mmCIF file of C-alpha atoms in Angstrom:
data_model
loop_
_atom_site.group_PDB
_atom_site.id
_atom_site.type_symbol
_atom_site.label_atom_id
_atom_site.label_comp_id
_atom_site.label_asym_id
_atom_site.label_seq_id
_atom_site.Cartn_x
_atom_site.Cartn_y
_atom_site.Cartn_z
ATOM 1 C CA UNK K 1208 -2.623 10.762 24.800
ATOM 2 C CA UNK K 1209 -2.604 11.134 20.752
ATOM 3 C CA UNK K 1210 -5.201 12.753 18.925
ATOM 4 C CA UNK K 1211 -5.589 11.621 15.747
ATOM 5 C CA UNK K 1212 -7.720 13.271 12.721
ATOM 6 C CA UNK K 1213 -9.193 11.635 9.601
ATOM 7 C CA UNK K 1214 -10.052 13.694 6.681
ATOM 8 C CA UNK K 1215 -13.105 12.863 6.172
ATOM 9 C CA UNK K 1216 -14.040 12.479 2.111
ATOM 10 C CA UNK K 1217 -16.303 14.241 0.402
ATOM 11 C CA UNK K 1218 -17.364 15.051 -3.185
ATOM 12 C CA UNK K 1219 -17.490 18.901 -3.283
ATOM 13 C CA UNK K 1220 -15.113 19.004 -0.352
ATOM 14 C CA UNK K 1221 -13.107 22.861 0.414
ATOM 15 C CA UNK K 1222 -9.682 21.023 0.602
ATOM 16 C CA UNK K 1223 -7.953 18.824 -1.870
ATOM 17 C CA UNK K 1224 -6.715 15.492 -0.139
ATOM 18 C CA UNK K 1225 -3.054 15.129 -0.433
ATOM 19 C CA UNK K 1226 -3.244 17.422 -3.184
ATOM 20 C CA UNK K 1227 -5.014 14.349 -5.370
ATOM 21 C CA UNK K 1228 -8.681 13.802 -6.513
ATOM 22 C CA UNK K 1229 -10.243 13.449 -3.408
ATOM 23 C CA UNK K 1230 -11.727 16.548 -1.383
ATOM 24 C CA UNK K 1231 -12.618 17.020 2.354
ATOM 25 C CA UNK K 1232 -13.638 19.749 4.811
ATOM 26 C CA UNK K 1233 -14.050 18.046 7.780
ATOM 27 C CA UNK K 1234 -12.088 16.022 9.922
ATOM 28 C CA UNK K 1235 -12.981 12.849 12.526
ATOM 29 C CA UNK K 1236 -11.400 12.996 15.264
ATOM 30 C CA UNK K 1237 -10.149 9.822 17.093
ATOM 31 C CA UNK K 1238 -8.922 9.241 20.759
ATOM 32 C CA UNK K 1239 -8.262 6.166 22.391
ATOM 33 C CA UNK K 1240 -11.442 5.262 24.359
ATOM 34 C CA UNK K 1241 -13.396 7.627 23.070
ATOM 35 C CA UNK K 1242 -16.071 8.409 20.718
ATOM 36 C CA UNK K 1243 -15.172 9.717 17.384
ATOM 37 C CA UNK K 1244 -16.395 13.192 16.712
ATOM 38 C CA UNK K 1245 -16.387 15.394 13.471
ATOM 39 C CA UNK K 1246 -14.764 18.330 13.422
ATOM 40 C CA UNK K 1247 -14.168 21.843 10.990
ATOM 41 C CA UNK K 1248 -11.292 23.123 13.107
ATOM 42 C CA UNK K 1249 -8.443 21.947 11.397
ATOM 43 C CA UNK K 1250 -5.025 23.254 12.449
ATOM 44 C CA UNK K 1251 -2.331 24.929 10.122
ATOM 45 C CA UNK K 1252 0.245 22.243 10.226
ATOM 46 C CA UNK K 1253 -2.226 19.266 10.428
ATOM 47 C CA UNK K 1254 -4.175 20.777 7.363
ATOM 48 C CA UNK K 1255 -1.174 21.613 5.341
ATOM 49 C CA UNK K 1256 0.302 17.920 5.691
ATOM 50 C CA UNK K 1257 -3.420 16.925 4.756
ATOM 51 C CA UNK K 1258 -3.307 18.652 1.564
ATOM 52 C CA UNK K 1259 -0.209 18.556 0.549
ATOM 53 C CA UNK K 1260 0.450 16.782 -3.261
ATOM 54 C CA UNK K 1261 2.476 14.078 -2.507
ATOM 55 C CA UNK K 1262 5.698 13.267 -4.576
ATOM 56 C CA UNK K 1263 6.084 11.208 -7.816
ATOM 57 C CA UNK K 1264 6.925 7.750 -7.054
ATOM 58 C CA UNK K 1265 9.302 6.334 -9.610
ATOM 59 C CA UNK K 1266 8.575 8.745 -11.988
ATOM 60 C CA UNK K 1267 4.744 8.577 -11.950
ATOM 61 C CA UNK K 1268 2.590 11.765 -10.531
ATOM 62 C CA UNK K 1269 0.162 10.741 -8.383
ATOM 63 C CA UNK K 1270 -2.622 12.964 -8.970
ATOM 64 C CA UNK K 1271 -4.419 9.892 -10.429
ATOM 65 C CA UNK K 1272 -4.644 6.485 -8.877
ATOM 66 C CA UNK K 1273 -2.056 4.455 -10.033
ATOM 67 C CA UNK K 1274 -2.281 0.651 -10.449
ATOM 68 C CA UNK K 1275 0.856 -1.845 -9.291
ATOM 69 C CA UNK K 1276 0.961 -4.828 -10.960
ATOM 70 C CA UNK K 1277 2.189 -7.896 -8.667
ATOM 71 C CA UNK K 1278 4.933 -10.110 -10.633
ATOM 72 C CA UNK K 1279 5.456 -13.773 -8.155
ATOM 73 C CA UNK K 1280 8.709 -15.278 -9.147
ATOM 74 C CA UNK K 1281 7.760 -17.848 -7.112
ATOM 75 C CA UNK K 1282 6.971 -21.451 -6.672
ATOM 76 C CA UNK K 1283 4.448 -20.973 -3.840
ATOM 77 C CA UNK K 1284 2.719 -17.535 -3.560
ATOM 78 C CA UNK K 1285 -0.779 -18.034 -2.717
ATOM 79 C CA UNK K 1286 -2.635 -16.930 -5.545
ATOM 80 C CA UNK K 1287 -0.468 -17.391 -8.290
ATOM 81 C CA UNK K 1288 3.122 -18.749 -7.528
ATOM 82 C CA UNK K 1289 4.798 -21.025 -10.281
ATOM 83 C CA UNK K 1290 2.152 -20.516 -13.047
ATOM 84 C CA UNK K 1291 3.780 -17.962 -15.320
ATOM 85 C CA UNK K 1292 7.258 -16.800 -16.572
ATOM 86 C CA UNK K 1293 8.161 -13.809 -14.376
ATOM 87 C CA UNK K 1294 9.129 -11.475 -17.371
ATOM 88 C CA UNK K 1295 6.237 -12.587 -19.475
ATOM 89 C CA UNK K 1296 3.805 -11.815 -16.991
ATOM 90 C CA UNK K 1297 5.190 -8.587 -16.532
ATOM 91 C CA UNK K 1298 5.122 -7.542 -19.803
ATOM 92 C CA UNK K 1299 1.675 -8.520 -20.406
ATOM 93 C CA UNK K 1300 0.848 -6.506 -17.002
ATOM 94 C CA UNK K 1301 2.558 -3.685 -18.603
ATOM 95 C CA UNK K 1302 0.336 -4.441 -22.135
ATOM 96 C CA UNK K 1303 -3.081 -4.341 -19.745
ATOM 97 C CA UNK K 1304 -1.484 -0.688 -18.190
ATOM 98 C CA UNK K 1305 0.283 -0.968 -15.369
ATOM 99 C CA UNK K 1306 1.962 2.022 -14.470
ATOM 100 C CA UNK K 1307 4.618 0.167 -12.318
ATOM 101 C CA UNK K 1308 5.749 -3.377 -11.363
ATOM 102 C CA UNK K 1309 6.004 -5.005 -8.205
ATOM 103 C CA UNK K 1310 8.334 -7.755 -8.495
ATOM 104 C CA UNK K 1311 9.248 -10.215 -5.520
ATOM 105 C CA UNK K 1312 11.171 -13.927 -5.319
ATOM 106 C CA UNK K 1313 10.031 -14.628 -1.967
ATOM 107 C CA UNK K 1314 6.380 -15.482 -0.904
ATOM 108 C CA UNK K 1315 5.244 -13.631 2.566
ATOM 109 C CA UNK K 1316 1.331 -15.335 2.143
ATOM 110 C CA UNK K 1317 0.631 -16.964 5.641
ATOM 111 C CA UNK K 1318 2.594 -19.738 6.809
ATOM 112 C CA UNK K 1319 5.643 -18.803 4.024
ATOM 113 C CA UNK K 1320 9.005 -19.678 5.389
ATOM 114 C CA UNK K 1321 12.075 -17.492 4.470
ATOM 115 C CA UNK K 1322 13.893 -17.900 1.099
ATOM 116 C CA UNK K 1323 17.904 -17.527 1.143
ATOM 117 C CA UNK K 1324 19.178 -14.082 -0.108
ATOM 118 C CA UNK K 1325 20.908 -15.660 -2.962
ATOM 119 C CA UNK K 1326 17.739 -17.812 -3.983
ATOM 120 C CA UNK K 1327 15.369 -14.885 -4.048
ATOM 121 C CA UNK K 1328 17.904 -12.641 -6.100
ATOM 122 C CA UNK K 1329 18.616 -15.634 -8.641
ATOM 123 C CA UNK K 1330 14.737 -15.666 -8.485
ATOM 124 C CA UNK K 1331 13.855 -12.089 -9.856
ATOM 125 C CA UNK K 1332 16.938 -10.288 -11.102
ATOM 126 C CA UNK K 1333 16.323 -11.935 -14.446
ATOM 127 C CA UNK K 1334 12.788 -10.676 -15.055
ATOM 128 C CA UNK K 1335 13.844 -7.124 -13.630
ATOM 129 C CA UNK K 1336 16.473 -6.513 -16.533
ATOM 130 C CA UNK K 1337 13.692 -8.052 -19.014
ATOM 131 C CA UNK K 1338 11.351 -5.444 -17.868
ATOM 132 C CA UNK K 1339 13.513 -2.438 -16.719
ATOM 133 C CA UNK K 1340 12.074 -0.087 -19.489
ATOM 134 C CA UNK K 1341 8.988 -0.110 -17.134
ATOM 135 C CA UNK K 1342 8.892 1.469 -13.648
ATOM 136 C CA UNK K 1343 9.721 -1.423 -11.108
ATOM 137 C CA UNK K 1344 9.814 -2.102 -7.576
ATOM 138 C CA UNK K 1345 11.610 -5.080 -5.942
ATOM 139 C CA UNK K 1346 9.439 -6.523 -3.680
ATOM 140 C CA UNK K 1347 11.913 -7.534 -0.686
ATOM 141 C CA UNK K 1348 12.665 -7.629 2.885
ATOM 142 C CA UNK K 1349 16.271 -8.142 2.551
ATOM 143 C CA UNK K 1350 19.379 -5.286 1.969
ATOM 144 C CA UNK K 1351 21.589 -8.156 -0.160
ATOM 145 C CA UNK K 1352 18.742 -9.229 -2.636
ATOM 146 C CA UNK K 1353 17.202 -5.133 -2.905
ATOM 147 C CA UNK K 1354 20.982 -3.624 -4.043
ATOM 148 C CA UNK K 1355 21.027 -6.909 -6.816
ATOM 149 C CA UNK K 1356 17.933 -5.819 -7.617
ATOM 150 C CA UNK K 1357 18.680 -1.968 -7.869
ATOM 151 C CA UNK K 1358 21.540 -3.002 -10.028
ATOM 152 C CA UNK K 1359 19.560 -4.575 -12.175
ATOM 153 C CA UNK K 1360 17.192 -1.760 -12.866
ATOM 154 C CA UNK K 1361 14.592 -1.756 -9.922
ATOM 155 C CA UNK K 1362 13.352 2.109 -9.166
ATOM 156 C CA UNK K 1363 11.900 1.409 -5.608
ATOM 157 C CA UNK K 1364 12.013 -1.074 -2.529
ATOM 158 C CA UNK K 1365 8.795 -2.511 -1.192
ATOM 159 C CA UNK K 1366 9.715 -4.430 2.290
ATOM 160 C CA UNK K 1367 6.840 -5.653 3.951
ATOM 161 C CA UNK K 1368 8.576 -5.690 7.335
ATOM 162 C CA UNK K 1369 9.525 -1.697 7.347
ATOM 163 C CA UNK K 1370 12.374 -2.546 7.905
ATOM 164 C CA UNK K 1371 11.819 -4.463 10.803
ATOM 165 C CA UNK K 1372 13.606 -7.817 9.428
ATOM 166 C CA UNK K 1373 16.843 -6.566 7.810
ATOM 167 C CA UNK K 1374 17.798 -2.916 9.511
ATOM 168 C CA UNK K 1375 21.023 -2.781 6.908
ATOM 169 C CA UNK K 1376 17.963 -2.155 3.891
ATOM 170 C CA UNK K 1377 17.733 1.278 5.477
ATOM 171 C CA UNK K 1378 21.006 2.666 4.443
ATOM 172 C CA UNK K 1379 20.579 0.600 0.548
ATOM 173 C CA UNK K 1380 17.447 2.390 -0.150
ATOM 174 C CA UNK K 1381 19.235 6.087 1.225
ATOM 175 C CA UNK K 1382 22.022 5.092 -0.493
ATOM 176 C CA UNK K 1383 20.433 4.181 -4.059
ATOM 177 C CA UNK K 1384 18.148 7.634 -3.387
ATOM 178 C CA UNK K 1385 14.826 5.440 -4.250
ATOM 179 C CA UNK K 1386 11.609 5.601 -2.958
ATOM 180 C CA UNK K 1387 10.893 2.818 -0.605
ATOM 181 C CA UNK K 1388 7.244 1.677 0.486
ATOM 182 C CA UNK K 1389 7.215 0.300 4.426
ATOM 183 C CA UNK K 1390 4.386 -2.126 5.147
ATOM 184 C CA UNK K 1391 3.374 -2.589 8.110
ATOM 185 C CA UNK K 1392 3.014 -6.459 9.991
ATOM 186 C CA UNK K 1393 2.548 -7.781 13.120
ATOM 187 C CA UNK K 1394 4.858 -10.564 12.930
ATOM 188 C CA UNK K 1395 6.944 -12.577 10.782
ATOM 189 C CA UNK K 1396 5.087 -14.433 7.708
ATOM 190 C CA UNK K 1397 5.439 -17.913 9.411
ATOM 191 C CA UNK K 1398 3.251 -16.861 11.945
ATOM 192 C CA UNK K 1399 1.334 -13.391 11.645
ATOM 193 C CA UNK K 1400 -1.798 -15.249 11.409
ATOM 194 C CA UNK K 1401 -1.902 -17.119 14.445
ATOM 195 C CA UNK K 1402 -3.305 -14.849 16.550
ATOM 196 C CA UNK K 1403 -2.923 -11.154 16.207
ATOM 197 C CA UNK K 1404 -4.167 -8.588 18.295
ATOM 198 C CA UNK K 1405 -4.600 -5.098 18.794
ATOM 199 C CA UNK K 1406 -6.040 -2.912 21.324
ATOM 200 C CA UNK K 1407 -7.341 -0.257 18.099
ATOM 201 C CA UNK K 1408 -6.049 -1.535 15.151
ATOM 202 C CA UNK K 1409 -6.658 1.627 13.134
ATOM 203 C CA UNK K 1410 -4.373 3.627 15.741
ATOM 204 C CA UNK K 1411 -1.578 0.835 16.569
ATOM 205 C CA UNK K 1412 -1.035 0.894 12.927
ATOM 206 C CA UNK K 1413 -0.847 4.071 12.713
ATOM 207 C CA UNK K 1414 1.913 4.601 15.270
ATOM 208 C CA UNK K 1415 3.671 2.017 13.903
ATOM 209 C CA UNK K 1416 4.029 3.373 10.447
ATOM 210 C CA UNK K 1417 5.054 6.890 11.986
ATOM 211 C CA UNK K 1418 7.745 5.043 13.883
ATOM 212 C CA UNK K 1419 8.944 3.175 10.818
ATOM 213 C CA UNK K 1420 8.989 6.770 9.119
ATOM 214 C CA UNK K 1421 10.657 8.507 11.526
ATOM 215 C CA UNK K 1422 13.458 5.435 11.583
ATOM 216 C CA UNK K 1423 13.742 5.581 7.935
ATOM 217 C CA UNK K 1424 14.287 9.349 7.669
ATOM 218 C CA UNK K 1425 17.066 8.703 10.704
ATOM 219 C CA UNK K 1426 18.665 6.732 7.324
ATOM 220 C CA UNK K 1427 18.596 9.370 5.762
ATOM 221 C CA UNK K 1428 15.343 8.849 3.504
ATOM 222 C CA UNK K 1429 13.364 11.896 3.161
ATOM 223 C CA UNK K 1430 9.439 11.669 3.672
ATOM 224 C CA UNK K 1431 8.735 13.002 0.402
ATOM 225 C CA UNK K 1432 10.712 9.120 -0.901
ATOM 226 C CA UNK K 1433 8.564 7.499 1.656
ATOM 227 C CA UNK K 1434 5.521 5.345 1.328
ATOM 228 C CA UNK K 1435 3.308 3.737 3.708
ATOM 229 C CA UNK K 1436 0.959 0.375 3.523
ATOM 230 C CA UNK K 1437 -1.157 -0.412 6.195
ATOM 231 C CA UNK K 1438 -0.315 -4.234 5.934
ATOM 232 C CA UNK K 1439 -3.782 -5.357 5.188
ATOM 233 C CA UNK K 1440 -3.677 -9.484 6.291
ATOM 234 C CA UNK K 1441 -0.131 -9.072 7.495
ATOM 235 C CA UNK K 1442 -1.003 -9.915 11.130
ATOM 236 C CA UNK K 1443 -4.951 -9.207 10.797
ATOM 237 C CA UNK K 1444 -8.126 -10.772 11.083
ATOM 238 C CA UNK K 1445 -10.926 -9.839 8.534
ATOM 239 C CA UNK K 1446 -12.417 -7.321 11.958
ATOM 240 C CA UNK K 1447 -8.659 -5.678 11.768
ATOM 241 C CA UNK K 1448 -8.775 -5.387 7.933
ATOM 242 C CA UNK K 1449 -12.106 -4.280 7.153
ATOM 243 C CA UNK K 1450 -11.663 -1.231 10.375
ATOM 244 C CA UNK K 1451 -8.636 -0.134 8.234
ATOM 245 C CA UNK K 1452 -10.409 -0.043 5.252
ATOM 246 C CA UNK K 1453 -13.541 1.559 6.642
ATOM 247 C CA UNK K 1454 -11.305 4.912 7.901
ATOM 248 C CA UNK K 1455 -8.143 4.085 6.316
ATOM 249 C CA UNK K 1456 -7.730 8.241 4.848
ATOM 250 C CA UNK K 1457 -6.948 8.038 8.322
ATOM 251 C CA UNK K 1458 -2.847 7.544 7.088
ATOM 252 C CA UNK K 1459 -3.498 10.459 4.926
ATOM 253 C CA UNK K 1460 -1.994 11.994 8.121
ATOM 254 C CA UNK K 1461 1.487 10.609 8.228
ATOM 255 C CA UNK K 1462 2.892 12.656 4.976
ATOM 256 C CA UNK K 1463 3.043 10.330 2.737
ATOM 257 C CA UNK K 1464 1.928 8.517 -0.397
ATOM 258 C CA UNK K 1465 -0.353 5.081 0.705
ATOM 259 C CA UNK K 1466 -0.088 1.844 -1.114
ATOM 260 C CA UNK K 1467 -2.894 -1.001 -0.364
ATOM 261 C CA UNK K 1468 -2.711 -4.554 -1.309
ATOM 262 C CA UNK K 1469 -5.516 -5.853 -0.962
ATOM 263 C CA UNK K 1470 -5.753 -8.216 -4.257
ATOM 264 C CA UNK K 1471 -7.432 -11.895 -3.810
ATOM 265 C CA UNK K 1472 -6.799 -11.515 -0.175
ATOM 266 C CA UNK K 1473 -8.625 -14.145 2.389
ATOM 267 C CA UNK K 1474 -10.961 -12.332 3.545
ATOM 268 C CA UNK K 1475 -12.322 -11.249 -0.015
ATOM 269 C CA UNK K 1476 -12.807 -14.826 -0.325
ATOM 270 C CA UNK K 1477 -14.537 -15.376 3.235
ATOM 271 C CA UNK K 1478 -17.053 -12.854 2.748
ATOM 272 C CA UNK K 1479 -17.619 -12.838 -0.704
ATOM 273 C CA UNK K 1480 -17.708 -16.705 -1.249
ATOM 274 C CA UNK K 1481 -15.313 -17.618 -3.366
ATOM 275 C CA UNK K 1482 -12.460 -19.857 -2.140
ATOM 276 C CA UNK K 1483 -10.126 -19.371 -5.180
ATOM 277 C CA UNK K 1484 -8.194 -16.313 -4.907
ATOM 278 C CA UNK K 1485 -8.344 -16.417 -9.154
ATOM 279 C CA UNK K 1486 -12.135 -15.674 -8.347
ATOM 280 C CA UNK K 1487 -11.539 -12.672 -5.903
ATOM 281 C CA UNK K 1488 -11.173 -9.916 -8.397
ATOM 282 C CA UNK K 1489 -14.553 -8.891 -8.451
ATOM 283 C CA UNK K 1490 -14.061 -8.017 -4.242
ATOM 284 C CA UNK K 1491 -10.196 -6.889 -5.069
ATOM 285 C CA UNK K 1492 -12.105 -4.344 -7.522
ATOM 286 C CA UNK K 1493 -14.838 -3.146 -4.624
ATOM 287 C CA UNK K 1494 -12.088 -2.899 -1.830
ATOM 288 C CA UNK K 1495 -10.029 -0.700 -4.284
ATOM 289 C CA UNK K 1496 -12.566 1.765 -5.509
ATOM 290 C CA UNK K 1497 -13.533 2.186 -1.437
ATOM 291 C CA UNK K 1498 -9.922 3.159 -1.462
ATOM 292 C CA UNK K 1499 -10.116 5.501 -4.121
ATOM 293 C CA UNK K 1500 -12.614 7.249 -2.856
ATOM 294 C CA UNK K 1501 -10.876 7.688 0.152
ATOM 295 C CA UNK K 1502 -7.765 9.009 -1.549
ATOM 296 C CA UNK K 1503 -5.318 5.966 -1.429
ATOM 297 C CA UNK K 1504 -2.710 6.720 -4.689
ATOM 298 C CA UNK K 1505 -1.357 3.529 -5.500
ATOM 299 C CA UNK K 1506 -3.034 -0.039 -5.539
ATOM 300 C CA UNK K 1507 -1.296 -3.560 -5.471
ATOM 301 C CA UNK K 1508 -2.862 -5.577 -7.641
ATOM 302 C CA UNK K 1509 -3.060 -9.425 -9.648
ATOM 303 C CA UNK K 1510 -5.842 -8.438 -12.382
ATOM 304 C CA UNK K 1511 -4.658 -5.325 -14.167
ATOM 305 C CA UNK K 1512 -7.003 -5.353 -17.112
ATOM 306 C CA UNK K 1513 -10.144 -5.750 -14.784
ATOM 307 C CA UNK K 1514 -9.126 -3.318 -12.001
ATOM 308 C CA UNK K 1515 -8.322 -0.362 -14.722
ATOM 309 C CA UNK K 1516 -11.889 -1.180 -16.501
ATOM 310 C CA UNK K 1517 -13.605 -0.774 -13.112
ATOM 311 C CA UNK K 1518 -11.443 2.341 -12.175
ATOM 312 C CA UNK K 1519 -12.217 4.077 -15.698
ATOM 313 C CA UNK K 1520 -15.529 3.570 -14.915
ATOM 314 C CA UNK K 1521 -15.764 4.779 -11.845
ATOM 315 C CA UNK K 1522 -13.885 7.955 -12.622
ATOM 316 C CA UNK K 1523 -16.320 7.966 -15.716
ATOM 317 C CA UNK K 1524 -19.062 8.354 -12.705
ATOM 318 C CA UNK K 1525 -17.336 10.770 -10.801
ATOM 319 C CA UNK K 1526 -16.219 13.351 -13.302
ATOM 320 C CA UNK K 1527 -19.095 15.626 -14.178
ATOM 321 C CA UNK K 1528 -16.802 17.167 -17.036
ATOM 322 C CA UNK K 1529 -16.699 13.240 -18.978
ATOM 323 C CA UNK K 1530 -18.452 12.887 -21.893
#
């Protein structure tokens, strides 16, 4: 049986969480089908992959939270697909301070169908060499459309899947020698919403993304290129999401740098009451600073301009050095 330990965050904390902003000095501990419990015994190895500073990721340190900004060349992306020019969006996300792109050519909302290799690349390869003085990352599931896409200037692979839908993306990414972000999902887009379950969704994620990890470095991608998403509404009700987001320093475990995406999602909208995604920033902004606070380095996001006001401001808080 796996024991699993969450750092648990904390202000004035006597460790430094994955060597970032965040501190801790305690950890919960988690077994399936039993009670948590808090803990200060904290072994070696567990506490040195706990603290360790995580890599740069395409160039950017990440000993400050770093913002993503999501670029849809796509007709039918849920919250924004077919409403802007691919490379003029991402140069105004660059102009409101992104510190990296995300750019993808095929939509994975709920319900998506696959796009053809050859569609997707004609899709974003032109926006990618528009933008390719900026850090970017091709947001893909497929080997064929993420080596275009390198070619044209792309620093990192995102693939939702972790692999899990084209195994030949593996050896591109060790290949190319590029940090790669592996999501996880429960399912393919089509249908990851019909009816996922779990039996804990905090630990069957977290297995997952250790497997996915482990597969990748049998590539030949080291840990320190590796980063993990927990998938939030890839295969997951609002219960599933909202019990990864309540413990999700939880992944802080697995080595690695986290990415969440949480922007305009759903269940923003269910529980905050407001059915068009282009109103969810406001809950994208709350979700993300939650994150912060529990040590998460890089966040996915639509509104760049809003979500760096918010996180100024709450760093503004949190510093007692700031003027």
């Amino acid at each position: 049986m796996n024991v699993y330990a969450r750092p648990i965050p904390l202000p004035h904390g006597r460790y430094p969480l994955a060597g970032g902003w965040t501190r801790f000095s305690q950890v919960e501990i988690l077994e399936r089908g039993k009670p948590p419990r808090i803990s200060d015994d904290i072994p070696p190895d567990l506490l040195d992959r706990l603290t360790a500073r995580r890599p740069a990721v395409a160039g950017l340190p990440l000993d400050r939270p770093r913002v993503m900004g999501i670029v849809n060349a796509t007709p039918d992306s849920f919250s924004d697909g077919g409403r802007y020019d691919a490379a003029s969006h991402g140069a105004d996300l660059i102009r409101d301070g992104a510190d990296i792109l995300d750019i993808g050519g095929e939509s994975t909302r709920p319900g998506a169908a696959e796009v053809p290799a050859a569609e997707e690349t004609a899709r974003i390869v032109p926006a990618i060499r528009a933008l390719a003085h900026a850090p970017i990352s091709v947001d893909t599931r497929k080997a064929a459309v993420a080596r275009a896409a390198l070619d044209a200037g792309a620093a990192m692979v995102n693939d939702v899947s972790g692999f899990d839908f084209d195994p030949a993306l593996a050896q591109v990414v060790a290949d190319a020698r590029v940090p790669v972000c592996l999501m996880h999902a429960q399912g393919l887009p089509a249908t990851m919403q019909d009816d996922p379950r779990y039996d804990d969704v905090l630990l069957d994620v977290y297995d997952a993304l250790e497997a996915r990890i482990r597969r990748a470095e049998a590539a030949g991608i080291p840990r320190a290129r590796i980063v993990v998403d927990p998938g939030i509404g890839f295969g997951k009700t609002q219960a599933h999401n909202l019990a990864i987001l309540r413990r999700i320093s939880l992944y802080h475990g697995l080595g690695c740098a986290i990415l969440l995406g949480v922007s305009r999602k759903r269940f923003i909208g269910t529980i905050g009451g407001a059915d068009d995604p282009a109103d969810r920033s406001p809950g994208t902004l709350a979700l993300t600073l939650a994150a912060v606070a529990q040590g998460v380095q890089i966040h996915r996001v639509h509104d760049v301009r809003g979500l760096i006001q918010g996180l100024r401001l709450w760093q503004a808080v949190n510093n007692e050095k700031a003027d």
